[in-house]
């Protein structure tokens, strides 16, 4: 039996703070600072949208993003047993600093709060009003936290309902690459190398307990009033 619901509450607040050494700089309004927040995915270095434009030499950009989601996942087979029933709030501070006009360094520091939440009753009424399934959530007591994953009978992850705790820290370096032409428009391109540090508690599912590395190629094209990433 498999039930899955990742119901993002639509609460995504981006606060862009531009700090410079005596100068003002214009901040890109996008992309939205959002990633896949399914709890098990916090163990891996998931990609996220990022601007290919660099902030400029000596310019520091800081963004605080808040995401709130209700998540339900119930799955088991001969080897695995998962039960995830929670509401999760993630506050992530991201900082990007321009070392030169073509090189920037980045840091993403998430703080994670898991709990039973308050949305189960609302979601059940919402799904009933639409005449669709509630994904089996109705078979559990409402607003009761659960985060458990076992493999071959051994506990792999046992999460905790708790206030904010750190997740895995991400450090990155971004280098501007030559633009590509698309008709009479140019597509801005960059190379991004990321390293995830094991700062989150792996036993609680807040991280992998290991170092992870990734390589990405952010691309950006804009023709007012739209920008595509």
Coordinates of N, CA and C in Angstrom, one line a residue:
X1 N 0.8 -1.2 0.0 CA 0.0 0.0 0.0 C 0.9 1.2 0.0
X2 N 0.5 2.2 -0.8 CA 1.4 3.4 -0.9 C 0.5 4.6 -0.9
X3 N 0.8 5.5 0.0 CA 0.0 6.8 0.0 C 1.1 7.9 0.0
X4 N 0.8 8.9 -0.7 CA 1.8 10.0 -0.8 C 1.1 11.3 -0.9
X5 N 1.4 12.3 -0.1 CA 0.9 13.7 -0.3 C 2.0 14.6 0.1
X6 N 2.3 15.5 -0.8 CA 3.2 16.6 -0.4 C 2.4 17.9 -0.8
X7 N 1.8 18.4 0.2 CA 0.8 19.5 0.0 C 1.5 20.8 0.5
X8 N 2.2 21.5 -0.4 CA 2.8 22.7 0.0 C 1.8 23.7 0.3
X9 N 1.9 24.4 1.4 CA 0.9 25.3 1.9 C 0.9 26.6 1.0
X10 N 1.8 26.7 0.1 CA 1.9 27.9 -0.7 C 2.5 29.1 0.0
X11 N 3.1 28.8 1.2 CA 3.7 29.8 2.0 C 5.2 29.9 1.7
X12 N 5.6 30.7 0.8 CA 7.0 30.9 0.4 C 7.2 32.4 0.4
X13 N 8.0 32.8 1.4 CA 8.3 34.2 1.6 C 9.7 34.5 1.3
X14 N 10.0 35.2 0.3 CA 11.4 35.5 -0.1 C 11.7 37.0 0.3
X15 N 12.7 37.2 1.2 CA 13.1 38.5 1.6 C 14.5 38.8 1.1
X16 N 14.7 39.6 0.1 CA 16.0 39.8 -0.5 C 16.6 41.0 0.2
X17 N 17.8 40.9 0.7 CA 18.6 42.0 1.4 C 19.9 42.2 0.6
X18 N 20.0 43.3 0.0 CA 21.2 43.6 -0.8 C 22.2 44.5 0.1
X19 N 23.4 43.9 0.3 CA 24.3 44.7 1.1 C 25.6 44.9 0.3
X20 N 26.0 46.1 0.2 CA 27.2 46.4 -0.5 C 28.2 47.3 0.3
X21 N 29.4 47.4 -0.2 CA 30.4 48.2 0.5 C 30.2 49.7 0.1
X22 N 29.2 50.3 0.6 CA 29.0 51.7 0.3 C 28.2 52.0 -1.0
X23 N 27.8 50.9 -1.7 CA 27.0 51.1 -2.9 C 25.7 50.3 -2.9
X24 N 24.8 50.7 -3.7 CA 23.5 50.0 -3.8 C 23.6 49.2 -5.1
X25 N 22.9 48.0 -5.0 CA 22.8 47.1 -6.2 C 21.4 46.6 -6.3
X26 N 21.0 46.4 -7.6 CA 19.7 45.9 -7.9 C 19.7 44.4 -7.7
X27 N 18.7 43.8 -7.0 CA 18.6 42.4 -6.9 C 17.6 41.8 -7.9
X28 N 18.0 40.6 -8.4 CA 17.1 39.9 -9.2 C 15.9 39.5 -8.4
X29 N 14.7 39.6 -8.9 CA 13.5 39.2 -8.2 C 13.3 37.7 -8.2
X30 N 14.0 37.0 -9.0 CA 13.8 35.5 -9.1 C 15.1 34.8 -9.3
X31 N 15.1 33.5 -9.4 CA 13.9 32.6 -9.2 C 13.5 32.4 -7.8
X32 N 12.3 31.9 -7.6 CA 11.9 31.6 -6.2 C 12.9 30.7 -5.5
X33 N 13.2 31.0 -4.3 CA 14.2 30.2 -3.6 C 13.5 29.0 -3.0
X34 N 13.3 28.0 -3.8 CA 12.6 26.8 -3.4 C 13.3 25.5 -4.0
X35 N 13.2 24.5 -3.2 CA 13.8 23.2 -3.6 C 12.8 22.1 -3.2
X36 N 13.1 20.8 -3.6 CA 12.3 19.7 -3.2 C 12.5 19.5 -1.7
X37 N 11.4 19.7 -0.9 CA 11.5 19.6 0.5 C 11.0 18.3 1.1
X38 N 10.8 17.3 0.2 CA 10.4 16.0 0.8 C 11.5 15.5 1.7
X39 N 11.1 15.1 3.0 CA 12.2 14.9 4.0 C 13.3 14.0 3.6
X40 N 13.0 12.9 3.0 CA 14.1 12.0 2.6 C 15.1 12.6 1.6
X41 N 14.6 13.6 0.8 CA 15.5 14.2 -0.1 C 16.5 15.2 0.5
X42 N 16.3 15.5 1.8 CA 17.2 16.4 2.4 C 18.5 15.7 2.7
X43 N 18.6 14.4 2.5 CA 19.9 13.7 2.6 C 20.8 13.8 1.4
X44 N 20.2 14.3 0.3 CA 21.0 14.3 -1.0 C 21.1 15.8 -1.4
X45 N 22.0 16.0 -2.3 CA 22.3 17.3 -2.8 C 21.4 17.6 -4.0
X46 N 20.1 18.0 -3.7 CA 19.1 18.2 -4.7 C 19.4 19.5 -5.4
X47 N 19.1 19.6 -6.7 CA 19.3 20.9 -7.5 C 18.2 21.9 -7.1
X48 N 18.5 23.1 -7.4 CA 17.5 24.2 -7.1 C 17.7 25.3 -8.2
X49 N 16.7 26.0 -8.5 CA 16.9 27.1 -9.5 C 17.8 28.2 -8.9
X50 N 18.6 28.8 -9.7 CA 19.5 29.9 -9.3 C 19.8 30.8 -10.5
X51 N 19.9 32.0 -10.2 CA 20.2 33.0 -11.3 C 21.6 32.7 -11.8
X52 N 21.8 32.8 -13.2 CA 23.1 32.7 -13.8 C 23.9 34.0 -13.6
X53 N 23.1 35.1 -13.5 CA 23.8 36.4 -13.3 C 24.5 36.4 -11.9
X54 N 25.7 37.0 -11.9 CA 26.5 37.1 -10.7 C 26.2 38.4 -10.0
X55 N 26.4 38.6 -8.7 CA 26.1 39.8 -8.0 C 27.0 41.0 -8.4
X56 N 28.2 40.7 -8.8 CA 29.2 41.8 -9.1 C 30.2 41.8 -8.0
X57 N 31.4 42.3 -8.3 CA 32.5 42.3 -7.3 C 32.2 43.1 -6.1
X58 N 32.4 42.5 -4.9 CA 32.2 43.2 -3.7 C 30.8 43.3 -3.2
X59 N 29.8 42.7 -3.9 CA 28.4 42.8 -3.6 C 28.0 41.5 -2.9
X60 N 27.3 41.7 -1.7 CA 26.8 40.6 -0.9 C 25.3 40.6 -1.0
X61 N 24.7 39.4 -1.4 CA 23.3 39.2 -1.5 C 22.9 38.2 -0.4
X62 N 21.8 38.5 0.3 CA 21.3 37.6 1.4 C 19.8 37.4 1.2
X63 N 19.4 36.1 1.2 CA 18.0 35.8 1.1 C 17.5 34.9 2.2
X64 N 16.4 35.2 2.8 CA 15.8 34.3 3.8 C 14.5 33.8 3.2
X65 N 14.4 32.5 3.0 CA 13.2 31.9 2.5 C 12.6 31.0 3.5
X66 N 11.2 31.1 3.6 CA 10.5 30.2 4.5 C 9.5 29.4 3.7
X67 N 9.5 28.1 4.0 CA 8.6 27.1 3.3 C 7.9 26.2 4.3
X68 N 6.6 26.1 4.2 CA 5.8 25.3 5.1 C 5.0 24.3 4.3
X69 N 5.1 23.0 4.6 CA 4.5 21.9 3.9 C 3.9 20.9 4.8
X70 N 2.8 20.3 4.4 CA 2.2 19.1 5.0 C 2.6 17.9 4.2
X71 N 3.1 16.9 4.8 CA 3.7 15.7 4.0 C 3.2 14.4 4.6
X72 N 2.7 13.5 3.8 CA 2.2 12.2 4.2 C 2.8 11.2 3.2
X73 N 3.5 10.1 3.7 CA 4.0 9.1 2.9 C 4.0 7.8 3.7
X74 N 3.3 6.8 3.2 CA 3.1 5.5 3.9 C 3.4 4.4 2.9
X75 N 4.5 3.7 3.1 CA 4.9 2.7 2.1 C 5.7 1.6 2.8
X76 N 5.5 0.4 2.3 CA 6.3 -0.7 2.9 C 6.3 -1.9 1.8
X77 N 7.5 -2.6 1.9 CA 7.6 -3.8 1.1 C 8.4 -4.8 1.9
X78 N 9.0 -5.8 1.3 CA 9.7 -6.8 2.0 C 11.0 -6.3 2.7
X79 N 11.5 -5.2 2.2 CA 12.7 -4.7 2.7 C 12.6 -3.3 3.4
X80 N 11.7 -2.5 3.0 CA 11.6 -1.1 3.5 C 10.3 -0.9 4.2
X81 N 10.3 0.0 5.1 CA 9.0 0.4 5.8 C 9.2 1.9 6.1
X82 N 8.3 2.7 5.5 CA 8.3 4.2 5.6 C 7.0 4.6 6.2
X83 N 7.1 5.5 7.2 CA 5.9 6.3 7.6 C 6.3 7.7 7.9
X84 N 5.8 8.6 7.1 CA 6.1 10.0 7.2 C 4.8 10.8 7.3
X85 N 4.5 11.4 8.4 CA 3.3 12.2 8.6 C 3.7 13.4 9.5
X86 N 3.8 14.5 8.8 CA 4.4 15.7 9.5 C 4.0 17.0 8.8
X87 N 4.2 18.0 9.5 CA 4.2 19.4 8.8 C 5.6 19.9 9.1
X88 N 6.2 20.5 8.1 CA 7.6 20.9 8.2 C 7.8 22.4 7.8
X89 N 8.5 23.1 8.6 CA 8.9 24.5 8.4 C 10.4 24.6 8.2
X90 N 10.8 25.1 7.0 CA 12.2 25.3 6.7 C 12.5 26.8 6.5
X91 N 13.4 27.3 7.3 CA 13.9 28.6 7.1 C 15.4 28.5 6.7
X92 N 15.6 29.0 5.4 CA 16.9 28.9 4.9 C 17.5 30.2 4.5
X93 N 18.7 30.5 5.1 CA 19.4 31.7 4.8 C 20.5 31.4 3.7
X94 N 20.4 32.1 2.6 CA 21.3 32.0 1.5 C 22.1 33.3 1.3
X95 N 23.4 33.1 1.2 CA 24.3 34.3 1.0 C 25.1 34.0 -0.3
X96 N 25.2 35.1 -1.1 CA 26.1 35.0 -2.3 C 26.9 36.3 -2.4
X97 N 28.2 36.1 -2.5 CA 29.2 37.2 -2.5 C 30.0 37.2 -3.8
X98 N 30.2 38.3 -4.4 CA 31.0 38.4 -5.6 C 32.4 38.6 -5.3
X99 N 33.3 37.6 -5.5 CA 34.7 37.8 -5.4 C 35.3 38.7 -6.5
X100 N 34.8 38.5 -7.7 CA 35.1 39.3 -8.8 C 33.9 39.5 -9.7
X101 N 34.0 40.1 -10.8 CA 32.8 40.3 -11.7 C 32.3 38.9 -12.2
X102 N 33.2 37.9 -12.3 CA 32.9 36.6 -12.9 C 32.9 35.5 -12.0
X103 N 33.2 35.7 -10.7 CA 33.3 34.6 -9.7 C 32.6 35.0 -8.4
X104 N 31.7 34.1 -7.9 CA 31.0 34.3 -6.7 C 31.0 33.0 -5.8
X105 N 30.9 33.2 -4.5 CA 30.8 32.1 -3.6 C 29.5 32.2 -2.9
X106 N 28.9 31.0 -2.5 CA 27.6 30.9 -2.0 C 27.5 30.0 -0.8
X107 N 26.6 30.3 0.1 CA 26.3 29.5 1.3 C 24.8 29.4 1.5
X108 N 24.3 28.2 1.7 CA 22.9 27.9 2.0 C 22.9 27.2 3.4
X109 N 22.2 27.8 4.3 CA 22.1 27.3 5.7 C 20.7 27.1 6.1
X110 N 20.2 25.8 6.0 CA 18.8 25.6 6.4 C 18.6 25.3 7.9
X111 N 17.5 25.8 8.5 CA 17.1 25.4 9.8 C 15.7 24.7 9.6
X112 N 15.5 23.6 10.3 CA 14.4 22.7 10.0 C 13.6 22.5 11.3
X113 N 12.3 22.6 11.2 CA 11.4 22.3 12.3 C 10.3 21.3 11.8
X114 N 10.2 20.2 12.5 CA 9.2 19.2 12.1 C 8.2 19.0 13.3
X115 N 7.0 18.8 13.0 CA 6.0 18.6 14.0 C 4.7 18.0 13.5
X116 N 3.7 17.8 14.4 CA 2.4 17.2 14.0 C 1.6 18.2 13.2
X117 N 1.8 19.5 13.5 CA 1.1 20.6 12.8 C -0.4 20.7 13.1
X118 N -1.1 21.3 12.2 CA -2.5 21.7 12.5 C -3.4 21.6 11.2
X119 N -2.9 21.1 10.1 CA -3.6 21.1 8.8 C -4.4 19.9 8.5
X120 N -4.3 18.8 9.3 CA -4.9 17.5 8.9 C -6.4 17.7 8.7
X121 N -7.1 18.4 9.6 CA -8.5 18.6 9.5 C -8.9 19.4 8.3
X122 N -8.2 20.4 8.0 CA -8.4 21.2 6.9 C -8.3 20.4 5.6
X123 N -7.2 19.7 5.5 CA -6.9 18.9 4.3 C -8.0 17.8 4.1
X124 N -8.4 17.2 5.2 CA -9.5 16.2 5.0 C -10.8 16.8 4.5
X125 N -11.2 18.0 5.0 CA -12.4 18.6 4.6 C -12.2 19.1 3.1
X126 N -11.0 19.6 2.8 CA -10.7 20.0 1.4 C -10.9 18.9 0.4
X127 N -10.3 17.7 0.7 CA -10.4 16.6 -0.2 C -11.8 16.0 -0.2
X128 N -12.5 16.1 0.9 CA -13.9 15.6 0.9 C -14.7 16.5 0.0
X129 N -14.5 17.8 0.1 CA -15.3 18.8 -0.7 C -15.0 18.6 -2.2
X130 N -13.8 18.2 -2.6 CA -13.4 17.9 -4.0 C -13.8 16.5 -4.4
X131 N -14.2 15.7 -3.5 CA -14.5 14.3 -3.8 C -13.3 13.5 -4.2
X132 N -12.2 13.8 -3.6 CA -11.0 13.0 -3.9 C -10.4 12.3 -2.7
X133 N -9.5 11.4 -2.9 CA -8.9 10.7 -1.8 C -8.1 11.6 -0.8
X134 N -8.1 11.2 0.4 CA -7.2 11.9 1.4 C -5.9 11.1 1.6
X135 N -5.6 10.2 0.7 CA -4.3 9.4 0.6 C -4.1 8.5 1.8
X136 N -5.1 8.2 2.6 CA -5.0 7.3 3.7 C -4.6 8.0 5.0
X137 N -4.5 9.3 5.0 CA -4.2 10.0 6.1 C -5.3 9.9 7.2
X138 N -6.5 9.7 6.7 CA -7.6 9.6 7.7 C -7.6 8.4 8.6
X139 N -6.7 7.4 8.3 CA -6.6 6.3 9.1 C -5.6 6.5 10.3
X140 N -5.0 7.6 10.4 CA -4.2 8.0 11.5 C -4.8 9.1 12.3
X141 N -4.5 9.2 13.6 CA -5.0 10.4 14.4 C -4.5 11.7 13.8
X142 N -5.4 12.7 13.8 CA -5.0 13.9 13.1 C -3.9 14.6 13.9
X143 N -3.0 15.3 13.1 CA -1.9 16.1 13.7 C -1.0 15.4 14.7
X144 N -0.7 14.1 14.4 CA 0.3 13.4 15.2 C 1.5 13.1 14.3
X145 N 2.6 13.5 14.8 CA 3.9 13.4 14.1 C 4.4 12.0 14.0
X146 N 4.9 11.7 12.8 CA 5.6 10.4 12.6 C 6.6 10.6 11.5
X147 N 7.8 10.1 11.8 CA 8.9 10.0 10.8 C 9.8 8.8 11.1
X148 N 9.5 7.7 10.3 CA 10.3 6.5 10.6 C 10.6 5.8 9.3
X149 N 11.8 5.3 9.2 CA 12.2 4.6 8.0 C 13.1 3.4 8.5
X150 N 12.7 2.2 8.1 CA 13.5 1.0 8.5 C 13.9 0.3 7.2
X151 N 15.0 -0.4 7.3 CA 15.5 -1.2 6.2 C 15.9 -2.6 6.7
X152 N 15.4 -3.6 6.2 CA 15.7 -5.0 6.6 C 15.5 -5.1 8.1
X153 N 14.5 -4.4 8.6 CA 14.1 -4.5 10.1 C 14.9 -3.6 11.0
X154 N 16.0 -3.0 10.4 CA 16.8 -2.1 11.2 C 16.4 -0.6 11.0
X155 N 16.3 0.2 12.1 CA 15.9 1.6 12.0 C 17.0 2.3 11.2
X156 N 16.6 3.0 10.2 CA 17.4 3.8 9.3 C 17.3 5.3 9.7
X157 N 16.1 5.8 9.9 CA 15.8 7.1 10.3 C 14.7 7.1 11.3
X158 N 14.9 7.9 12.4 CA 13.8 8.1 13.3 C 13.8 9.6 13.7
X159 N 12.9 10.3 13.0 CA 12.8 11.7 13.2 C 12.2 12.2 14.5
X160 N 12.4 13.4 14.8 CA 12.0 14.0 16.1 C 11.1 15.2 15.8
X161 N 10.0 15.3 16.5 CA 9.2 16.6 16.5 C 9.9 17.6 17.4
X162 N 10.4 18.6 16.8 CA 11.3 19.5 17.5 C 11.3 20.9 16.9
X163 N 11.8 21.9 17.6 CA 11.9 23.2 17.1 C 13.1 23.2 16.1
X164 N 13.5 24.4 15.7 CA 14.5 24.5 14.6 C 15.8 23.8 15.0
X165 N 16.3 23.0 14.0 CA 17.6 22.4 14.1 C 18.3 22.5 12.8
X166 N 19.6 22.5 12.7 CA 20.3 22.7 11.4 C 20.2 21.5 10.5
X167 N 20.1 21.8 9.2 CA 20.2 20.7 8.2 C 21.6 20.8 7.7
X168 N 21.9 20.1 6.6 CA 23.2 20.1 5.9 C 23.5 21.4 5.3
X169 N 24.7 21.9 5.6 CA 25.1 23.2 5.0 C 25.7 23.0 3.6
X170 N 25.4 23.9 2.7 CA 25.8 23.8 1.3 C 26.7 25.0 1.0
X171 N 27.9 24.7 0.5 CA 28.9 25.7 0.1 C 29.1 25.6 -1.4
X172 N 29.1 26.7 -2.2 CA 29.2 26.6 -3.6 C 30.1 27.7 -4.1
X173 N 30.6 27.5 -5.4 CA 31.3 28.5 -6.1 C 30.7 28.6 -7.5
X174 N 30.5 29.8 -8.0 CA 29.8 30.0 -9.2 C 30.7 30.9 -10.1
X175 N 30.9 30.4 -11.4 CA 31.7 31.1 -12.3 C 30.9 31.4 -13.6
X176 N 31.0 32.7 -14.0 CA 30.3 33.1 -15.2 C 30.9 32.5 -16.5
X177 N 30.1 32.0 -17.4 CA 30.6 31.4 -18.6 C 30.1 32.3 -19.8
X178 N 30.7 32.2 -21.0 CA 30.3 33.0 -22.1 C 28.8 32.8 -22.4
X179 N 28.1 33.8 -22.8 CA 26.7 33.7 -23.1 C 26.5 33.0 -24.4
X180 N 25.3 32.4 -24.6 CA 25.0 31.7 -25.8 C 23.9 32.6 -26.5
X181 N 23.9 32.5 -27.8 CA 22.9 33.3 -28.6 C 21.7 32.4 -28.9
X182 N 20.5 33.0 -28.7 CA 19.2 32.4 -29.0 C 18.4 33.4 -29.8
X183 N 18.5 33.3 -31.2 CA 18.0 34.3 -32.0 C 18.7 35.6 -31.8
X184 N 18.0 36.7 -31.6 CA 18.6 38.0 -31.3 C 18.8 38.2 -29.8
X185 N 18.6 37.2 -29.0 CA 18.7 37.3 -27.5 C 19.9 36.4 -27.1
X186 N 20.5 36.8 -25.9 CA 21.6 36.0 -25.4 C 21.1 35.3 -24.1
X187 N 21.6 34.1 -24.0 CA 21.3 33.2 -22.8 C 22.5 33.3 -21.9
X188 N 22.3 33.8 -20.7 CA 23.4 33.8 -19.7 C 23.6 32.5 -19.1
X189 N 24.9 32.1 -18.9 CA 25.3 30.8 -18.5 C 26.3 30.9 -17.4
X190 N 26.3 30.0 -16.4 CA 27.3 29.9 -15.4 C 27.6 28.4 -15.1
X191 N 28.7 28.2 -14.4 CA 29.0 26.9 -13.9 C 29.0 27.0 -12.3
X192 N 28.4 26.0 -11.7 CA 28.3 26.0 -10.2 C 28.7 24.7 -9.7
X193 N 29.7 24.7 -8.7 CA 30.2 23.6 -8.0 C 29.7 23.7 -6.6
X194 N 29.1 22.6 -6.1 CA 28.5 22.7 -4.7 C 29.0 21.5 -3.9
X195 N 29.2 21.8 -2.6 CA 29.6 20.8 -1.6 C 28.7 20.9 -0.4
X196 N 28.1 19.7 -0.1 CA 27.2 19.6 1.1 C 27.9 19.1 2.2
X197 N 27.9 19.8 3.4 CA 28.6 19.4 4.6 C 27.6 18.7 5.5
X198 N 28.1 17.6 6.2 CA 27.2 16.8 7.1 C 26.9 17.5 8.4
X199 N 26.3 18.6 8.4 CA 26.0 19.4 9.6 C 24.6 19.0 10.2
X200 N 23.8 18.3 9.5 CA 22.5 17.9 10.0 C 22.6 16.5 10.6
X201 N 21.7 16.3 11.6 CA 21.6 15.0 12.3 C 21.1 13.9 11.4
X202 N 21.9 13.0 10.9 CA 21.5 11.9 10.0 C 20.5 11.0 10.6
X203 N 20.6 10.7 11.9 CA 19.7 9.8 12.5 C 18.3 10.3 12.6
X204 N 18.2 11.6 12.6 CA 16.8 12.2 12.6 C 16.3 12.6 11.2
X205 N 17.1 12.3 10.2 CA 16.7 12.6 8.8 C 17.0 14.0 8.4
X206 N 17.8 14.7 9.1 CA 18.1 16.1 8.7 C 19.3 16.2 7.8
X207 N 19.9 15.1 7.5 CA 21.1 15.2 6.6 C 21.5 13.7 6.3
X208 N 22.6 13.6 5.5 CA 23.1 12.3 5.1 C 24.2 11.8 6.0
X209 N 24.8 12.6 6.8 CA 26.0 12.2 7.5 C 27.2 12.0 6.7
X210 N 27.2 12.5 5.5 CA 28.3 12.4 4.5 C 28.5 13.7 3.7
X211 N 29.6 13.8 3.1 CA 29.9 14.9 2.2 C 29.3 14.5 0.8
X212 N 28.7 15.5 0.2 CA 28.2 15.3 -1.2 C 28.7 16.4 -2.0
X213 N 29.0 16.1 -3.3 CA 29.4 17.2 -4.2 C 28.5 17.1 -5.5
X214 N 28.4 18.3 -6.1 CA 27.6 18.4 -7.3 C 28.1 19.4 -8.3
X215 N 27.7 19.3 -9.6 CA 28.1 20.2 -10.6 C 26.9 20.6 -11.4
X216 N 26.6 21.9 -11.6 CA 25.4 22.4 -12.2 C 25.8 23.5 -13.2
X217 N 24.9 23.7 -14.2 CA 25.0 24.7 -15.2 C 23.8 25.6 -15.2
X218 N 23.7 26.6 -14.3 CA 22.6 27.5 -14.4 C 22.5 28.3 -15.7
X219 N 21.3 28.5 -16.2 CA 21.1 29.2 -17.4 C 19.9 30.2 -17.2
X220 N 20.0 31.3 -17.9 CA 19.0 32.4 -17.6 C 18.8 33.2 -18.9
X221 N 17.5 33.3 -19.2 CA 17.1 34.1 -20.4 C 16.0 35.0 -20.0
X222 N 16.1 36.3 -20.4 CA 15.0 37.2 -20.0 C 14.7 38.2 -21.1
X223 N 13.4 38.5 -21.3 CA 13.0 39.5 -22.2 C 11.8 40.1 -21.5
X224 N 11.9 41.3 -21.0 CA 10.9 41.9 -20.1 C 9.5 41.7 -20.6
X225 N 8.5 41.3 -19.7 CA 8.7 41.3 -18.3 C 9.0 39.9 -17.7
X226 N 9.4 38.9 -18.6 CA 9.6 37.5 -18.1 C 11.1 37.2 -18.1
X227 N 11.5 36.3 -17.1 CA 12.8 35.8 -17.0 C 12.6 34.3 -16.8
X228 N 13.4 33.5 -17.6 CA 13.3 32.0 -17.5 C 14.6 31.5 -17.0
X229 N 14.6 30.5 -16.0 CA 15.8 30.0 -15.4 C 15.8 28.5 -15.7

